[in-house]
């Protein structure tokens, strides 16, 4: 009888470079599907396999580790193809396997819709041993013969049941028929619907099936909520949820690196102990953030799904989804980070009204209840702080006088003696008033700022020199038209522009600015030249010279930015902004001109 390994280290068929990478990433204990699938696939040179496991069970490494060890590094032919139903899942698989392909010197790329075919063709033509992609885009490359699968050894169909549900049956059949007939097929699905059975019967004779128990997420100690909030109000909502939980210790998940940096920066400006984890960080930077998080030097980490993988902390209180992930597996991964070790956890997802249907799908798929929740009011937050103060006073009142007033140093003794002498000259009523005023100043005064953010947010920005390697594109729509930075960012991404190529997005009163690498400038202008937003033509123009901003409202339609204590609170989505506060490319907004005509 074959023993199923309990640790990755005990999987002796894994190459040393793979073992070292697993250890570096913090992976020690495999999931059920990994424990069963990895040893089987490593020990078998050619086999059709069906892995039946629900989302969130670790399927990516279950097929990914054997897959990278299948590659013949002496050949530049495409030897492995992974097909995923969505662009987001394809990118997640790519990011998850990248450390292992790097360790083994394997070439790999991802192909998906919404970005240039030509850019993908250039990468494919250089020889990619592993290709990950969506059914539609893979078919595009097959038709153009920019992807050739004559030497394919292994085809992985991940989330195959979802692919068929989305109507990709024809595309999957084309991929199966246009690839090497001697390939092995590894199919993963949560269910065995008729379409899956038909596909296996036609293309996968003598299939070995591996099943793992279906563990729902409803039996965990995680309370799940959703909060309806427009995208431009979510940072403020996020701050209030954190304020209302005095012991908040958790992850905030975002879809992009760009958004991750921006949200972390804004929370930091509000005084929260926060760090950001995303793919642009070096390994030492990542280690530094993780160490601070584990030591609770920071209690909030804003992260992308991939960047957060491998971080195992048992006592997180919260997980907040700034937006719902595109795939169910990521939702399970995210909320599974809290409510561990028998402790209760809270998961909150921000959604627009249009995504309530997605919440119902999650509830049905995982047999859970996801309850609506409102953004905490200032009264709620104030009561939480008062309760926390009452608890502290109760603890102090129960301490002995020695513990309360013992002076540990000569300086402390000197200060307390002088304070006692000074305080003794005041009446008890005055002392009570002074004490209440102090507590208000220390713990509650800043809450008043949150009730009037929209009226009092003013930003002071410093100009930055424009780098010759970047290009700034101006657009003829701004915050006065009701445009927010988040809406502009989403519009650009929806047009098919790769978010990785964006450097900064900024919205001011009457204009907006997008900064990209100089190589991507023409493409951005081409994508947006006929577009409208908020009823206005964008009219994208390349800006050559830096101008200096002189007055005017720089809030960019975002009510969460504000200047506190004389400190500049800068706007704009900026990539990588670690080690500095924000940063905006300052330009003169022609505030002298008359009102805009509609």
Coordinates of C-alpha atoms in Angstrom, one line a residue:
X1 CA 0.0 0.0 0.0
X2 CA 1.4 3.4 -1.1
X3 CA 1.9 5.9 1.7
X4 CA 0.5 9.3 1.0
X5 CA 3.1 12.0 2.1
X6 CA 2.2 14.5 4.8
X7 CA 4.8 17.1 3.8
X8 CA 6.3 18.4 0.6
X9 CA 9.7 17.5 2.0
X10 CA 8.7 13.9 2.1
X11 CA 7.8 13.9 -1.6
X12 CA 11.2 12.5 -2.6
X13 CA 10.5 12.7 -6.3
X14 CA 10.4 16.5 -6.3
X15 CA 13.6 18.0 -7.6
X16 CA 15.9 19.8 -5.1
X17 CA 15.3 23.2 -6.8
X18 CA 11.5 22.7 -6.5
X19 CA 11.9 21.7 -2.8
X20 CA 14.0 24.8 -2.1
X21 CA 11.5 27.1 -3.8
X22 CA 8.6 25.5 -1.8
X23 CA 10.6 26.2 1.4
X24 CA 11.4 29.7 0.4
X25 CA 7.7 30.5 -0.3
X26 CA 6.6 29.0 3.0
X27 CA 4.9 25.9 1.7
X28 CA 5.3 22.9 4.0
X29 CA 2.1 20.9 4.2
X30 CA 0.3 19.9 1.0
X31 CA -3.5 19.9 0.7
X32 CA -5.4 16.7 0.1
X33 CA -5.4 17.0 -3.7
X34 CA -1.7 17.8 -3.7
X35 CA -0.9 14.9 -1.4
X36 CA -2.6 12.5 -3.8
X37 CA -2.0 14.0 -7.2
X38 CA 1.7 15.1 -7.0
X39 CA 3.2 11.7 -6.1
X40 CA 1.0 9.9 -8.7
X41 CA 1.9 12.3 -11.5
X42 CA 5.6 12.3 -10.6
X43 CA 5.8 8.5 -10.6
X44 CA 3.9 8.1 -13.9
X45 CA 5.5 9.1 -17.2
X46 CA 2.3 9.3 -19.2
X47 CA -1.2 9.3 -17.8
X48 CA -4.6 10.8 -18.3
X49 CA -5.8 12.1 -14.9
X50 CA -9.1 13.6 -13.6
X51 CA -8.7 15.5 -10.4
X52 CA -12.1 16.0 -8.9
X53 CA -11.8 18.7 -6.3
X54 CA -13.7 21.9 -5.5
X55 CA -12.2 25.4 -5.8
X56 CA -9.8 26.5 -3.1
X57 CA -8.2 23.1 -2.6
X58 CA -4.8 23.9 -4.1
X59 CA -5.1 22.4 -7.5
X60 CA -2.6 24.8 -9.1
X61 CA 0.4 23.2 -7.3
X62 CA -1.2 19.8 -7.6
X63 CA -0.6 19.9 -11.4
X64 CA 2.0 22.6 -11.5
X65 CA 4.8 20.9 -9.7
X66 CA 4.7 17.7 -11.8
X67 CA 4.2 19.8 -14.9
X68 CA 7.4 21.8 -14.5
X69 CA 9.3 18.6 -13.9
X70 CA 8.0 17.2 -17.2
X71 CA 9.7 19.8 -19.2
X72 CA 12.8 19.0 -21.3
X73 CA 14.8 22.2 -20.9
X74 CA 17.0 21.3 -24.0
X75 CA 14.0 21.9 -26.3
X76 CA 12.4 25.3 -26.9
X77 CA 9.2 23.7 -28.2
X78 CA 5.9 24.2 -26.4
X79 CA 5.6 21.1 -24.3
X80 CA 2.9 22.0 -21.8
X81 CA -0.4 23.9 -22.2
X82 CA -2.6 25.0 -19.3
X83 CA -6.1 26.2 -20.2
X84 CA -8.1 28.2 -17.7
X85 CA -11.6 29.7 -18.1
X86 CA -10.7 33.3 -17.2
X87 CA -7.9 35.8 -17.7
X88 CA -7.6 36.2 -14.0
X89 CA -7.2 32.5 -13.3
X90 CA -4.7 32.2 -16.1
X91 CA -2.6 35.0 -14.6
X92 CA -2.9 33.5 -11.1
X93 CA -1.6 30.2 -12.4
X94 CA 1.2 31.9 -14.2
X95 CA 2.2 33.8 -11.1
X96 CA 2.0 30.7 -8.9
X97 CA 4.3 28.7 -11.2
X98 CA 6.7 31.5 -12.0
X99 CA 9.0 30.9 -9.0
X100 CA 9.3 27.2 -10.0
X101 CA 9.9 27.8 -13.7
X102 CA 12.6 30.4 -12.8
X103 CA 14.3 27.9 -10.5
X104 CA 14.4 25.3 -13.3
X105 CA 15.2 27.8 -16.1
X106 CA 12.0 27.0 -18.0
X107 CA 10.4 29.6 -20.3
X108 CA 6.7 30.3 -19.7
X109 CA 4.2 32.9 -20.9
X110 CA 0.5 33.6 -20.5
X111 CA -1.9 34.4 -23.4
X112 CA -5.4 35.9 -22.8
X113 CA -7.8 38.4 -24.3
X114 CA -7.8 42.2 -23.8
X115 CA -4.1 42.7 -24.7
X116 CA -2.2 42.9 -28.0
X117 CA -1.9 39.7 -30.0
X118 CA 1.3 41.0 -31.5
X119 CA 3.0 41.3 -28.1
X120 CA 2.0 37.7 -27.2
X121 CA 3.2 36.5 -30.6
X122 CA 6.7 38.0 -30.0
X123 CA 6.9 36.1 -26.8
X124 CA 5.6 32.8 -28.3
X125 CA 8.0 33.1 -31.2
X126 CA 11.0 33.2 -28.8
X127 CA 10.1 29.7 -27.7
X128 CA 7.9 29.1 -24.7
X129 CA 8.0 25.7 -23.1
X130 CA 4.9 26.2 -21.0
X131 CA 1.9 28.3 -22.2
X132 CA -1.0 29.3 -20.0
X133 CA -4.1 30.8 -21.5
X134 CA -7.8 31.2 -22.0
X135 CA -9.7 29.1 -24.6
X136 CA -10.5 32.0 -26.9
X137 CA -7.1 33.5 -27.1
X138 CA -5.4 30.1 -27.5
X139 CA -7.7 29.5 -30.4
X140 CA -6.7 32.9 -31.9
X141 CA -3.1 31.9 -31.8
X142 CA -3.8 28.5 -33.2
X143 CA -5.7 30.0 -36.2
X144 CA -2.7 32.4 -36.9
X145 CA -0.3 29.5 -36.3
X146 CA 1.5 31.7 -33.8
X147 CA 1.1 28.8 -31.3
X148 CA 2.0 25.3 -32.5
X149 CA 1.2 22.3 -30.3
X150 CA 2.8 19.5 -32.4
X151 CA 5.2 18.7 -29.6
X152 CA 2.8 19.1 -26.7
X153 CA 3.4 16.5 -24.0
X154 CA 0.9 17.6 -21.4
X155 CA -2.5 19.5 -21.6
X156 CA -4.0 20.7 -18.4
X157 CA -7.7 21.7 -18.4
X158 CA -8.2 23.6 -15.1
X159 CA -11.8 24.4 -13.9
X160 CA -13.0 22.4 -16.9
X161 CA -16.6 22.3 -15.7
X162 CA -16.7 26.1 -15.4
X163 CA -15.1 26.4 -18.9
X164 CA -18.0 24.3 -20.4
X165 CA -20.6 26.3 -18.4
X166 CA -19.2 29.4 -20.0
X167 CA -19.7 28.0 -23.4
X168 CA -16.1 27.1 -24.4
X169 CA -16.9 23.5 -25.4
X170 CA -16.1 24.2 -29.1
X171 CA -12.8 26.0 -28.3
X172 CA -11.7 23.2 -26.0
X173 CA -12.4 20.6 -28.7
X174 CA -10.4 22.6 -31.2
X175 CA -7.4 22.7 -28.7
X176 CA -7.7 19.0 -28.1
X177 CA -7.8 18.2 -31.8
X178 CA -5.1 20.6 -32.9
X179 CA -2.5 19.4 -30.4
X180 CA -0.2 16.4 -30.4
X181 CA -2.3 13.2 -30.3
X182 CA 0.1 11.5 -27.9
X183 CA -0.3 14.1 -25.2
X184 CA -1.5 13.3 -21.7
X185 CA -4.5 15.2 -20.4
X186 CA -4.9 16.3 -16.8
X187 CA -8.4 17.6 -16.2
X188 CA -9.6 19.3 -13.0
X189 CA -13.2 20.0 -12.1
X190 CA -15.3 20.4 -9.1
X191 CA -18.2 18.4 -10.6
X192 CA -18.7 15.6 -13.2
X193 CA -21.4 17.0 -15.5
X194 CA -22.4 15.3 -18.7
X195 CA -20.1 17.6 -20.7
X196 CA -17.1 16.5 -18.6
X197 CA -18.1 12.8 -18.9
X198 CA -18.4 13.2 -22.7
X199 CA -15.0 14.9 -23.0
X200 CA -13.3 12.3 -20.9
X201 CA -14.9 9.5 -22.8
X202 CA -13.8 10.9 -26.2
X203 CA -10.3 12.1 -25.4
X204 CA -9.1 10.5 -22.2
X205 CA -9.2 6.6 -22.3
X206 CA -8.1 4.8 -19.1
X207 CA -8.3 7.9 -17.0
X208 CA -7.0 7.7 -13.4
X209 CA -9.4 9.7 -11.1
X210 CA -8.3 11.3 -7.9
X211 CA -11.1 12.6 -5.6
X212 CA -10.9 14.7 -2.5
X213 CA -13.7 15.3 0.0
X214 CA -15.9 18.3 -0.7
X215 CA -15.3 20.5 2.3
X216 CA -17.6 23.5 2.3
X217 CA -16.7 26.9 3.7
X218 CA -19.9 27.2 5.6
X219 CA -18.7 25.0 8.4
X220 CA -15.8 27.3 9.3
X221 CA -15.8 29.9 12.0
X222 CA -15.8 32.7 9.4
X223 CA -18.7 35.1 9.4
X224 CA -19.2 36.3 5.9
X225 CA -20.7 39.7 4.9
X226 CA -21.1 41.8 1.8
X227 CA -21.3 45.6 1.8
X228 CA -22.7 47.6 -1.2
X229 CA -20.4 50.5 -1.8
X230 CA -19.5 52.4 -5.0
X231 CA -15.9 52.0 -5.9
X232 CA -15.0 55.7 -5.2
X233 CA -16.4 55.4 -1.6
X234 CA -14.6 52.2 -0.6
X235 CA -11.5 53.6 0.9
X236 CA -13.6 55.6 3.3
X237 CA -15.8 52.6 4.0
X238 CA -12.6 50.5 4.6
X239 CA -11.3 52.9 7.1
X240 CA -14.5 52.9 9.1
X241 CA -14.6 49.1 9.2
X242 CA -11.0 49.1 10.5
X243 CA -11.8 51.8 13.0
X244 CA -14.8 49.9 14.3
X245 CA -12.7 46.8 15.1
X246 CA -10.1 47.8 17.8
X247 CA -8.2 44.5 17.4
X248 CA -8.2 44.5 13.6
X249 CA -5.5 42.2 12.2
X250 CA -6.0 41.1 8.6
X251 CA -5.6 41.2 4.9
X252 CA -7.3 43.6 2.4
X253 CA -7.3 42.0 -1.1
X254 CA -7.2 43.9 -4.4
X255 CA -7.1 42.8 -8.0
X256 CA -4.1 44.8 -9.2
X257 CA -0.6 45.8 -8.0
X258 CA -1.6 49.4 -8.8
X259 CA -4.6 49.5 -6.6
X260 CA -2.7 47.6 -3.8
X261 CA -0.1 50.4 -3.6
X262 CA -2.6 53.2 -3.7
X263 CA -4.9 51.8 -1.0
X264 CA -2.0 51.0 1.3
X265 CA -0.7 54.6 0.8
X266 CA -4.1 56.1 1.6
X267 CA -4.6 54.0 4.7
X268 CA -1.1 55.0 5.9
X269 CA -1.9 58.7 5.4
X270 CA -4.9 58.1 7.7
X271 CA -2.6 56.8 10.4
X272 CA -3.2 53.1 10.0
X273 CA -0.2 50.7 10.5
X274 CA -0.3 49.2 7.0
X275 CA 1.9 47.5 4.4
X276 CA 1.5 46.4 0.8
X277 CA 2.4 43.1 -0.9
X278 CA 2.4 42.9 -4.7
X279 CA 4.5 41.5 -7.5
X280 CA 6.7 44.6 -7.9
X281 CA 8.4 44.0 -4.5
X282 CA 11.8 42.4 -4.3
X283 CA 12.2 39.3 -2.1
X284 CA 13.9 41.3 0.7
X285 CA 11.1 43.9 0.6
X286 CA 8.5 41.2 0.8
X287 CA 10.3 39.5 3.7
X288 CA 10.4 42.8 5.5
X289 CA 6.7 43.4 5.2
X290 CA 5.8 39.8 6.2
X291 CA 8.1 40.0 9.3
X292 CA 6.5 43.2 10.4
X293 CA 3.0 41.7 9.9
X294 CA 3.8 38.6 11.9
X295 CA 5.3 40.7 14.7
X296 CA 2.2 43.0 14.6
X297 CA 4.4 46.0 13.9
X298 CA 1.8 46.5 11.2
X299 CA -1.7 45.0 11.5
X300 CA -3.0 45.6 8.0
X301 CA -1.6 44.2 4.8
X302 CA -3.1 45.2 1.4
X303 CA -2.2 42.4 -1.1
X304 CA -2.9 40.8 -4.4
X305 CA -3.9 37.1 -4.3
X306 CA -0.6 35.9 -5.7
X307 CA 1.5 38.0 -3.4
X308 CA -0.3 36.8 -0.3
X309 CA 0.2 33.1 -1.1
X310 CA 2.5 31.2 1.2
X311 CA 1.9 33.6 4.2
X312 CA 0.5 31.5 7.0
X313 CA -0.8 33.4 10.1
X314 CA -3.2 31.6 12.4
X315 CA -4.9 34.4 14.3
X316 CA -6.1 36.9 11.7
X317 CA -9.4 38.6 12.6
X318 CA -10.4 40.0 9.3
X319 CA -10.3 39.6 5.5
X320 CA -11.7 42.4 3.4
X321 CA -12.2 42.0 -0.3
X322 CA -11.9 45.5 -1.8
X323 CA -13.7 43.9 -4.7
X324 CA -14.8 40.3 -5.4
X325 CA -12.2 38.1 -7.2
X326 CA -13.0 36.9 -10.6
X327 CA -12.9 33.2 -9.7
X328 CA -14.5 31.2 -6.9
X329 CA -11.2 29.6 -5.9
X330 CA -9.7 33.0 -5.0
X331 CA -12.7 33.8 -2.8
X332 CA -12.2 30.6 -0.8
X333 CA -8.4 31.2 -0.6
X334 CA -9.0 34.7 0.7
X335 CA -11.6 34.1 3.4
X336 CA -9.8 30.9 4.5
X337 CA -7.1 33.1 6.0
X338 CA -9.2 34.1 8.9
X339 CA -11.2 32.0 11.4
X340 CA -8.4 29.5 12.0
X341 CA -7.4 27.5 15.0
X342 CA -11.0 27.6 16.3
X343 CA -11.1 31.4 16.4
X344 CA -13.8 33.4 14.9
X345 CA -13.0 35.4 11.8
X346 CA -14.9 38.0 9.7
X347 CA -14.9 38.3 5.9
X348 CA -16.3 41.4 4.2
X349 CA -16.7 41.9 0.5
X350 CA -17.3 45.3 -1.1
X351 CA -19.6 45.0 -4.1
X352 CA -21.8 47.2 -6.4
X353 CA -25.5 46.4 -6.5
X354 CA -25.0 44.6 -9.8
X355 CA -22.9 41.9 -8.0
X356 CA -25.6 40.7 -5.6
X357 CA -26.2 37.9 -8.1
X358 CA -22.6 36.8 -7.6
X359 CA -23.1 36.7 -3.9
X360 CA -26.1 34.3 -4.4
X361 CA -23.9 32.1 -6.6
X362 CA -21.3 31.9 -3.9
X363 CA -23.9 31.1 -1.3
X364 CA -25.4 28.3 -3.4
X365 CA -22.0 26.9 -4.5
X366 CA -20.6 26.6 -1.0
X367 CA -23.8 26.3 1.1
X368 CA -23.1 29.4 3.1
X369 CA -24.9 32.5 4.1
X370 CA -23.3 35.9 3.2
X371 CA -25.1 38.6 5.1
X372 CA -25.5 42.3 4.1
X373 CA -23.7 44.7 6.4
X374 CA -23.7 48.5 6.5
X375 CA -20.7 50.8 6.8
X376 CA -20.2 51.6 10.5
X377 CA -21.4 55.1 11.4
X378 CA -19.2 57.5 13.4
X379 CA -21.5 56.7 16.4
X380 CA -20.7 53.0 16.1
X381 CA -16.9 53.8 16.0
X382 CA -17.2 56.2 18.9
X383 CA -19.0 53.6 21.0
X384 CA -16.4 51.0 20.2
X385 CA -13.6 53.3 21.4
X386 CA -15.5 54.2 24.5
X387 CA -16.0 50.5 25.3
X388 CA -12.3 49.9 24.8
X389 CA -11.5 52.8 27.2
X390 CA -13.9 51.4 29.8
X391 CA -12.1 48.0 29.6
X392 CA -8.7 49.7 30.1
X393 CA -10.0 51.6 33.1
X394 CA -11.5 48.4 34.6
X395 CA -8.1 46.7 34.2
X396 CA -6.3 49.7 35.8
X397 CA -8.7 49.9 38.7
X398 CA -8.0 46.2 39.5
X399 CA -4.3 46.7 39.6
X400 CA -2.5 47.4 42.8
X401 CA -1.2 50.9 43.6
X402 CA 2.4 49.6 43.3
X403 CA 1.7 48.4 39.7
X404 CA -0.1 51.6 38.8
X405 CA 2.4 54.1 40.0
X406 CA 5.8 52.4 40.3
X407 CA 8.4 54.7 38.8
X408 CA 10.9 52.7 36.8
X409 CA 13.4 55.5 36.2
X410 CA 14.6 58.6 37.9
X411 CA 13.1 60.7 35.1
X412 CA 9.7 59.1 35.4
X413 CA 9.8 59.8 39.2
X414 CA 10.7 63.4 38.6
X415 CA 7.9 63.9 36.1
X416 CA 5.2 62.2 38.3
X417 CA 6.2 64.2 41.4
X418 CA 6.0 67.5 39.6
X419 CA 2.7 66.5 38.0
X420 CA 1.3 65.5 41.4
X421 CA 2.3 68.8 42.9
X422 CA 0.8 70.7 40.0
X423 CA -2.4 68.8 39.9
X424 CA -3.1 69.1 43.6
X425 CA -3.8 72.8 43.1
X426 CA -6.9 72.1 41.0
X427 CA -10.4 71.1 42.1
X428 CA -11.8 67.6 41.2
X429 CA -14.3 69.2 38.8
X430 CA -11.6 71.0 36.8
X431 CA -9.5 67.8 36.7
X432 CA -12.5 65.8 35.4
X433 CA -13.0 68.4 32.6
X434 CA -9.3 68.3 31.8
X435 CA -9.3 64.5 31.7
X436 CA -12.3 64.3 29.4
X437 CA -10.8 67.0 27.1
X438 CA -7.5 65.0 27.0
X439 CA -9.3 61.8 26.1
X440 CA -11.3 63.5 23.4
X441 CA -8.2 65.1 21.9
X442 CA -6.3 61.8 22.0
X443 CA -8.9 59.3 20.9
X444 CA -11.9 61.0 19.2
X445 CA -11.1 64.3 17.7
X446 CA -9.9 62.9 14.4
X447 CA -13.2 61.1 13.9
X448 CA -14.9 64.5 13.3
X449 CA -12.7 64.9 10.2
X450 CA -14.4 61.9 8.7
X451 CA -17.8 63.5 8.9
X452 CA -16.8 66.3 6.7
X453 CA -14.3 64.8 4.3
X454 CA -15.9 65.9 1.1
X455 CA -16.0 69.6 2.1
X456 CA -12.6 69.9 3.7
X457 CA -10.3 67.6 1.7
X458 CA -7.5 69.7 0.3
X459 CA -4.3 68.3 -1.2
X460 CA -1.0 69.9 -1.5
X461 CA 1.1 68.4 -4.3
X462 CA 4.7 68.8 -5.3
X463 CA 5.7 68.7 -8.9
X464 CA 7.8 65.8 -10.1
X465 CA 10.1 65.9 -13.1
X466 CA 8.9 63.8 -16.0
X467 CA 11.2 60.9 -16.9
X468 CA 12.2 60.6 -20.5
X469 CA 11.2 56.9 -20.4
X470 CA 7.5 57.7 -19.7
X471 CA 4.7 59.5 -21.5
X472 CA 1.9 61.5 -20.0
X473 CA -1.5 61.5 -21.8
X474 CA -4.1 64.1 -20.9
X475 CA -7.8 63.4 -21.2
X476 CA -10.6 66.0 -21.5
X477 CA -12.7 64.8 -18.5
X478 CA -12.3 65.3 -14.8
X479 CA -13.8 65.1 -11.4
X480 CA -16.2 68.0 -12.1
X481 CA -17.8 65.5 -14.6
X482 CA -18.2 63.0 -11.9
X483 CA -15.2 60.9 -12.8
X484 CA -13.2 59.1 -10.2
X485 CA -9.7 57.6 -10.5
X486 CA -11.0 54.1 -10.0
X487 CA -13.6 54.6 -12.8
X488 CA -11.0 55.9 -15.2
X489 CA -8.6 53.0 -14.3
X490 CA -11.3 50.4 -14.9
X491 CA -12.3 52.0 -18.2
X492 CA -8.7 51.8 -19.4
X493 CA -8.3 48.2 -18.4
X494 CA -11.7 47.3 -20.0
X495 CA -10.5 48.7 -23.2
X496 CA -7.8 46.0 -23.2
X497 CA -4.8 48.1 -21.9
X498 CA -2.5 46.0 -19.8
X499 CA -2.7 47.3 -16.2
X500 CA 1.0 46.3 -15.7
X501 CA 1.9 49.0 -18.2
X502 CA 0.2 51.8 -16.3
X503 CA 2.5 54.0 -14.1
X504 CA 0.0 56.5 -12.7
X505 CA -3.6 57.6 -13.2
X506 CA -4.7 61.0 -11.9
X507 CA -8.0 62.9 -12.0
X508 CA -8.2 66.6 -11.3
X509 CA -11.2 69.0 -11.7
X510 CA -11.4 69.4 -15.5
X511 CA -8.8 66.9 -16.9
X512 CA -7.3 63.6 -16.2
X513 CA -3.7 62.3 -16.8
X514 CA -2.5 58.8 -17.5
X515 CA 1.2 58.0 -17.3
X516 CA 2.6 55.0 -19.1
X517 CA 6.0 53.8 -20.5
X518 CA 7.0 55.7 -23.6
X519 CA 6.6 52.4 -25.6
X520 CA 2.9 52.2 -24.7
X521 CA 1.9 55.8 -25.4
X522 CA 0.7 55.4 -28.9
X523 CA -1.4 52.3 -28.1
X524 CA -3.1 54.1 -25.2
X525 CA -4.0 57.1 -27.4
X526 CA -5.3 54.7 -30.1
X527 CA -7.5 52.8 -27.7
X528 CA -9.1 56.0 -26.2
X529 CA -9.2 58.4 -29.1
X530 CA -12.9 57.8 -30.0
X531 CA -14.1 57.2 -26.4
X532 CA -16.5 59.1 -24.1
X533 CA -16.7 59.1 -20.4
X534 CA -19.4 60.8 -18.3
X535 CA -20.8 62.3 -21.6
X536 CA -17.5 63.9 -22.7
X537 CA -15.0 62.9 -25.4
X538 CA -11.7 61.9 -23.9
X539 CA -9.6 63.5 -26.7
X540 CA -6.3 61.9 -25.5
X541 CA -3.2 64.0 -26.1
X542 CA 0.4 63.4 -25.4
X543 CA 1.8 65.9 -23.0
X544 CA 5.5 66.8 -23.6
X545 CA 6.4 69.4 -21.1
X546 CA 5.9 69.5 -17.3
X547 CA 3.9 72.4 -16.0
X548 CA 3.5 73.5 -12.4
X549 CA 0.2 73.2 -10.6
X550 CA -1.0 76.5 -9.2
X551 CA -4.1 76.4 -7.1
X552 CA -7.4 74.7 -7.7
X553 CA -8.9 71.6 -6.4
X554 CA -6.7 68.5 -6.8
X555 CA -9.0 66.0 -5.1
X556 CA -9.6 64.2 -8.4
X557 CA -13.2 63.4 -7.4
X558 CA -11.9 61.2 -4.6
X559 CA -13.3 62.1 -1.2
X560 CA -10.8 59.9 0.7
X561 CA -7.7 62.0 0.1
X562 CA -7.1 64.7 2.6
X563 CA -4.3 66.7 4.1
X564 CA -3.7 66.2 7.8
X565 CA -1.4 68.0 10.1
X566 CA 0.1 70.0 7.3
X567 CA 1.3 66.8 5.5
X568 CA 0.8 66.5 1.8
X569 CA -1.7 63.8 0.8
X570 CA -1.1 63.1 -2.8
X571 CA -3.5 61.7 -5.3
X572 CA -3.2 59.3 -8.2
X573 CA -2.7 55.6 -8.7
X574 CA 1.1 55.1 -8.6
X575 CA 2.9 51.8 -9.2
X576 CA 5.4 50.6 -6.8
X577 CA 5.3 53.8 -4.6
X578 CA 7.1 52.1 -1.7
X579 CA 9.2 54.3 0.5
X580 CA 7.5 57.6 -0.5
X581 CA 4.2 59.1 0.0
X582 CA 2.2 59.1 -3.2
X583 CA 3.6 61.3 -5.8
X584 CA 1.7 63.1 -8.6
X585 CA 3.0 64.6 -11.7
X586 CA 2.0 68.2 -11.1
X587 CA 0.6 70.3 -13.9
X588 CA -1.2 73.6 -14.2
X589 CA -4.9 73.3 -14.3
X590 CA -6.1 76.3 -16.2
X591 CA -8.4 77.5 -13.4
X592 CA -8.6 81.0 -14.9
X593 CA -10.7 79.8 -17.8
X594 CA -14.5 80.2 -17.7
X595 CA -17.1 77.6 -16.9
X596 CA -17.2 74.5 -19.1
X597 CA -19.9 74.4 -21.7
X598 CA -21.9 71.2 -22.0

